[in-house]
Amino acid sequence: MSETQTASSAVKVNPNAPTEETVLSVHHYTDRLFKFRITRPPTFRFRSGEFVMIGLPRENGKPLLRAYSIASPAWDEELEFFSIKVPDGPLTSRLQKIEPGDKVLLGKKPTGTLVHDALTPAKRLYMFSTGTGIAPFASLMRDPETYQKFDEVILTHTCREVAELAYGEELAAALPDDPLCDEHAHKFRLYNSVTRESYARQGRITDLMTTGKLFQDLGVPPLNRETDRVMICGSQDMLADTKALCEKAGLVEGSNASPADFVIEKAFAG
Ligand code: A2P
């Protein structure tokens, strides 16, 4: 066989094709939410707060992939994800059934705007999240760089039901024992609320901001461009309403190319 024949008959390898990773653990919080951890290829690099494509091989045909925020920090040897379960969702209806040892597809190009590079330095960082929108902040709150850049880090998490707050509470409780962030744990505060069940703190984050209750409870002044930076992750409506409040307070939207006062990203939805 000539050299040209060999080349043309060789199987084409797509350098951007997802890698196949192994599920290490799965934890179900509610019938709507679960967390899973997978192996991380040594060559896989990302910035805390970014998202990546995750998926499962299709029985026949192309693999099914969706964007997922990486919930683990950039230094972690494994990758963690926090997912919703949509009963008829093309991916999550199958993904919710994964068990340790199963294979999951991992994209090769993490990206996103909820990263340190997109914000200019300031005193205080707010991370406003609803539902699975907490995932990128689960990454950032466990990254020591977050505490090098900000003196105060406030994570808000609002869910429909009390049981949905468990992941955030678990993360906050673990921070003082975190190998890299333990010494910064005093800078971090979790502020959660619930909208569809009775709970100590109730209401949408937008209402808690508008009434001033959020700032009163935290003992800090209202949003201020001089001192505060904001990251927002939730549904499309939550993003729009929270962004409007940031802009009303005079904060300017930033990006990787042009860092400023606040950044937004849609939470993975199904
Ligand atoms: P609510 O129960 O009042 O709709 P979802 O699961 O639909 O994404 O909602 C997660 C949380 O986000 C819920 O507590 C929900 O409150 C809240 N939420 C929904 N829309 C908005 C919005 N436009 N602004 C602020 N919070 C919102």
CSV table of N, CA, C and O in Angstrom, one decimal, residues 126-129 154 156 158 191 193 201-218 220-224 228-232 238-239 241-249 251 262:
chain,number,residue,atom,x,y,z
A,126,TYR,N,-20.6,40.0,45.4
A,126,TYR,CA,-21.8,39.4,45.6
A,126,TYR,C,-21.9,38.3,44.5
A,126,TYR,O,-21.7,38.6,43.3
A,127,MET,N,-22.4,37.1,44.9
A,127,MET,CA,-22.7,36.1,43.9
A,127,MET,C,-24.2,35.8,44.1
A,127,MET,O,-24.6,35.2,45.1
A,128,PHE,N,-25.0,36.3,43.2
A,128,PHE,CA,-26.5,36.1,43.3
A,128,PHE,C,-26.9,34.9,42.5
A,128,PHE,O,-26.7,34.8,41.2
A,129,SER,N,-27.5,33.9,43.1
A,129,SER,CA,-27.9,32.7,42.4
A,129,SER,C,-29.3,32.2,42.8
A,129,SER,O,-29.8,32.4,43.9
A,154,ILE,N,-20.1,37.3,49.4
A,154,ILE,CA,-21.5,37.0,49.8
A,154,ILE,C,-22.2,36.2,48.7
A,154,ILE,O,-22.4,36.7,47.6
A,156,THR,N,-25.6,34.5,47.6
A,156,THR,CA,-27.1,34.4,47.9
A,156,THR,C,-27.6,33.3,47.0
A,156,THR,O,-27.2,33.1,45.9
A,158,THR,N,-31.4,31.5,46.3
A,158,THR,CA,-32.8,31.4,46.5
A,158,THR,C,-33.4,30.3,45.7
A,158,THR,O,-33.1,30.1,44.5
A,191,TYR,N,-26.2,33.6,52.1
A,191,TYR,CA,-27.5,34.3,52.5
A,191,TYR,C,-28.6,33.6,51.6
A,191,TYR,O,-28.6,33.8,50.4
A,193,SER,N,-32.7,32.1,50.7
A,193,SER,CA,-34.1,32.4,50.9
A,193,SER,C,-34.9,31.4,50.0
A,193,SER,O,-34.4,30.8,49.1
A,201,ARG,N,-36.2,32.9,56.1
A,201,ARG,CA,-36.1,34.0,55.2
A,201,ARG,C,-36.8,33.7,53.9
A,201,ARG,O,-36.5,32.7,53.2
A,202,GLN,N,-37.8,34.6,53.6
A,202,GLN,CA,-38.6,34.3,52.4
A,202,GLN,C,-38.5,35.4,51.3
A,202,GLN,O,-38.3,36.6,51.7
A,203,GLY,N,-38.6,35.1,50.1
A,203,GLY,CA,-38.7,36.1,49.0
A,203,GLY,C,-37.6,35.9,48.0
A,203,GLY,O,-36.5,35.4,48.2
A,204,ARG,N,-37.9,36.5,46.8
A,204,ARG,CA,-37.0,36.5,45.7
A,204,ARG,C,-35.8,37.5,46.1
A,204,ARG,O,-36.0,38.5,46.8
A,205,ILE,N,-34.6,37.2,45.5
A,205,ILE,CA,-33.5,38.1,45.8
A,205,ILE,C,-33.7,39.5,45.4
A,205,ILE,O,-33.3,40.5,46.0
A,206,THR,N,-34.4,39.6,44.2
A,206,THR,CA,-34.7,40.9,43.7
A,206,THR,C,-35.6,41.7,44.7
A,206,THR,O,-35.4,42.9,44.9
A,207,ASP,N,-36.5,41.1,45.3
A,207,ASP,CA,-37.4,41.8,46.3
A,207,ASP,C,-36.6,42.1,47.5
A,207,ASP,O,-36.7,43.2,48.1
A,208,LEU,N,-35.7,41.2,48.0
A,208,LEU,CA,-34.9,41.4,49.2
A,208,LEU,C,-33.9,42.6,48.9
A,208,LEU,O,-33.6,43.3,49.9
A,209,MET,N,-33.5,42.8,47.7
A,209,MET,CA,-32.6,43.9,47.3
A,209,MET,C,-33.4,45.2,47.3
A,209,MET,O,-33.0,46.2,47.9
A,210,THR,N,-34.6,45.1,46.7
A,210,THR,CA,-35.4,46.3,46.5
A,210,THR,C,-35.9,46.9,47.8
A,210,THR,O,-35.9,48.1,48.0
A,211,THR,N,-36.3,46.0,48.7
A,211,THR,CA,-36.8,46.5,50.0
A,211,THR,C,-35.6,46.9,50.9
A,211,THR,O,-35.8,47.5,52.0
A,212,GLY,N,-34.4,46.5,50.6
A,212,GLY,CA,-33.2,46.8,51.4
A,212,GLY,C,-33.0,45.7,52.5
A,212,GLY,O,-32.0,45.8,53.2
A,213,LYS,N,-33.8,44.7,52.6
A,213,LYS,CA,-33.7,43.7,53.6
A,213,LYS,C,-32.3,43.0,53.5
A,213,LYS,O,-31.7,42.7,54.5
A,214,LEU,N,-31.9,42.7,52.3
A,214,LEU,CA,-30.7,42.0,52.1
A,214,LEU,C,-29.5,42.7,52.8
A,214,LEU,O,-28.7,42.2,53.5
A,215,PHE,N,-29.4,44.0,52.5
A,215,PHE,CA,-28.3,44.8,53.0
A,215,PHE,C,-28.4,45.0,54.5
A,215,PHE,O,-27.4,45.0,55.2
A,216,GLN,N,-29.7,45.2,55.0
A,216,GLN,CA,-29.9,45.3,56.4
A,216,GLN,C,-29.4,44.1,57.2
A,216,GLN,O,-28.7,44.1,58.1
A,217,ASP,N,-29.9,42.9,56.6
A,217,ASP,CA,-29.6,41.7,57.3
A,217,ASP,C,-28.0,41.4,57.3
A,217,ASP,O,-27.5,40.9,58.3
A,218,LEU,N,-27.4,41.9,56.2
A,218,LEU,CA,-25.9,41.6,56.2
A,218,LEU,C,-25.1,42.7,56.9
A,218,LEU,O,-23.9,42.6,57.1
A,220,VAL,N,-24.5,45.8,55.6
A,220,VAL,CA,-23.7,46.5,54.7
A,220,VAL,C,-24.5,47.6,53.9
A,220,VAL,O,-25.7,47.5,53.9
A,221,PRO,N,-23.8,48.6,53.4
A,221,PRO,CA,-24.6,49.6,52.6
A,221,PRO,C,-25.2,49.0,51.3
A,221,PRO,O,-24.7,47.9,50.9
A,222,PRO,N,-26.2,49.7,50.7
A,222,PRO,CA,-26.7,49.2,49.5
A,222,PRO,C,-25.7,49.1,48.4
A,222,PRO,O,-24.6,49.7,48.5
A,223,LEU,N,-26.0,48.4,47.3
A,223,LEU,CA,-25.0,48.2,46.2
A,223,LEU,C,-24.4,49.5,45.8
A,223,LEU,O,-25.1,50.5,45.6
A,224,ASN,N,-23.1,49.5,45.6
A,224,ASN,CA,-22.3,50.7,45.3
A,224,ASN,C,-21.2,50.4,44.4
A,224,ASN,O,-20.4,49.5,44.7
A,228,ASP,N,-18.5,47.5,45.4
A,228,ASP,CA,-19.1,46.2,45.1
A,228,ASP,C,-19.0,45.7,43.7
A,228,ASP,O,-19.1,46.4,42.8
A,229,ARG,N,-18.8,44.4,43.6
A,229,ARG,CA,-18.8,43.7,42.3
A,229,ARG,C,-19.9,42.6,42.4
A,229,ARG,O,-20.1,42.0,43.5
A,230,VAL,N,-20.5,42.2,41.3
A,230,VAL,CA,-21.6,41.3,41.3
A,230,VAL,C,-21.4,40.2,40.2
A,230,VAL,O,-21.1,40.6,39.0
A,231,MET,N,-21.8,39.0,40.5
A,231,MET,CA,-21.9,37.9,39.5
A,231,MET,C,-23.3,37.4,39.7
A,231,MET,O,-23.8,37.2,40.8
A,232,ILE,N,-24.0,37.1,38.6
A,232,ILE,CA,-25.4,36.6,38.6
A,232,ILE,C,-25.6,35.4,37.8
A,232,ILE,O,-25.1,35.3,36.7
A,238,MET,N,-34.7,35.9,36.0
A,238,MET,CA,-33.9,36.4,37.2
A,238,MET,C,-32.7,37.2,36.8
A,238,MET,O,-32.4,38.2,37.4
A,239,LEU,N,-32.1,36.8,35.7
A,239,LEU,CA,-30.9,37.5,35.2
A,239,LEU,C,-31.3,39.0,34.8
A,239,LEU,O,-30.7,39.9,35.2
A,241,ASP,N,-33.9,40.7,35.7
A,241,ASP,CA,-34.4,41.6,36.8
A,241,ASP,C,-33.3,42.0,37.8
A,241,ASP,O,-33.2,43.1,38.2
A,242,THR,N,-32.3,41.0,38.0
A,242,THR,CA,-31.2,41.4,38.9
A,242,THR,C,-30.2,42.3,38.2
A,242,THR,O,-29.7,43.2,38.8
A,243,LYS,N,-30.0,42.1,36.9
A,243,LYS,CA,-29.2,43.0,36.1
A,243,LYS,C,-29.7,44.4,36.2
A,243,LYS,O,-29.0,45.4,36.3
A,244,ALA,N,-31.0,44.6,36.0
A,244,ALA,CA,-31.7,45.9,36.1
A,244,ALA,C,-31.4,46.6,37.4
A,244,ALA,O,-31.1,47.8,37.4
A,245,LEU,N,-31.4,45.8,38.5
A,245,LEU,CA,-31.1,46.4,39.8
A,245,LEU,C,-29.7,46.9,39.9
A,245,LEU,O,-29.4,47.9,40.5
A,246,CYS,N,-28.8,46.1,39.3
A,246,CYS,CA,-27.3,46.4,39.3
A,246,CYS,C,-27.1,47.7,38.6
A,246,CYS,O,-26.4,48.6,39.0
A,247,GLU,N,-27.8,47.8,37.4
A,247,GLU,CA,-27.6,49.0,36.6
A,247,GLU,C,-28.2,50.2,37.2
A,247,GLU,O,-27.7,51.3,37.1
A,248,LYS,N,-29.3,50.0,37.9
A,248,LYS,CA,-30.0,51.1,38.6
A,248,LYS,C,-29.0,51.7,39.7
A,248,LYS,O,-29.0,52.9,40.0
A,249,ALA,N,-28.2,50.8,40.3
A,249,ALA,CA,-27.2,51.2,41.3
A,249,ALA,C,-26.0,51.7,40.7
A,249,ALA,O,-25.0,52.1,41.4
A,251,LEU,N,-23.9,50.1,38.5
A,251,LEU,CA,-22.9,49.2,38.1
A,251,LEU,C,-22.9,48.9,36.6
A,251,LEU,O,-23.9,49.0,36.0
A,262,PHE,N,-20.2,44.1,37.0
A,262,PHE,CA,-21.0,42.9,37.1
A,262,PHE,C,-21.0,42.0,35.9
A,262,PHE,O,-20.8,42.5,34.8
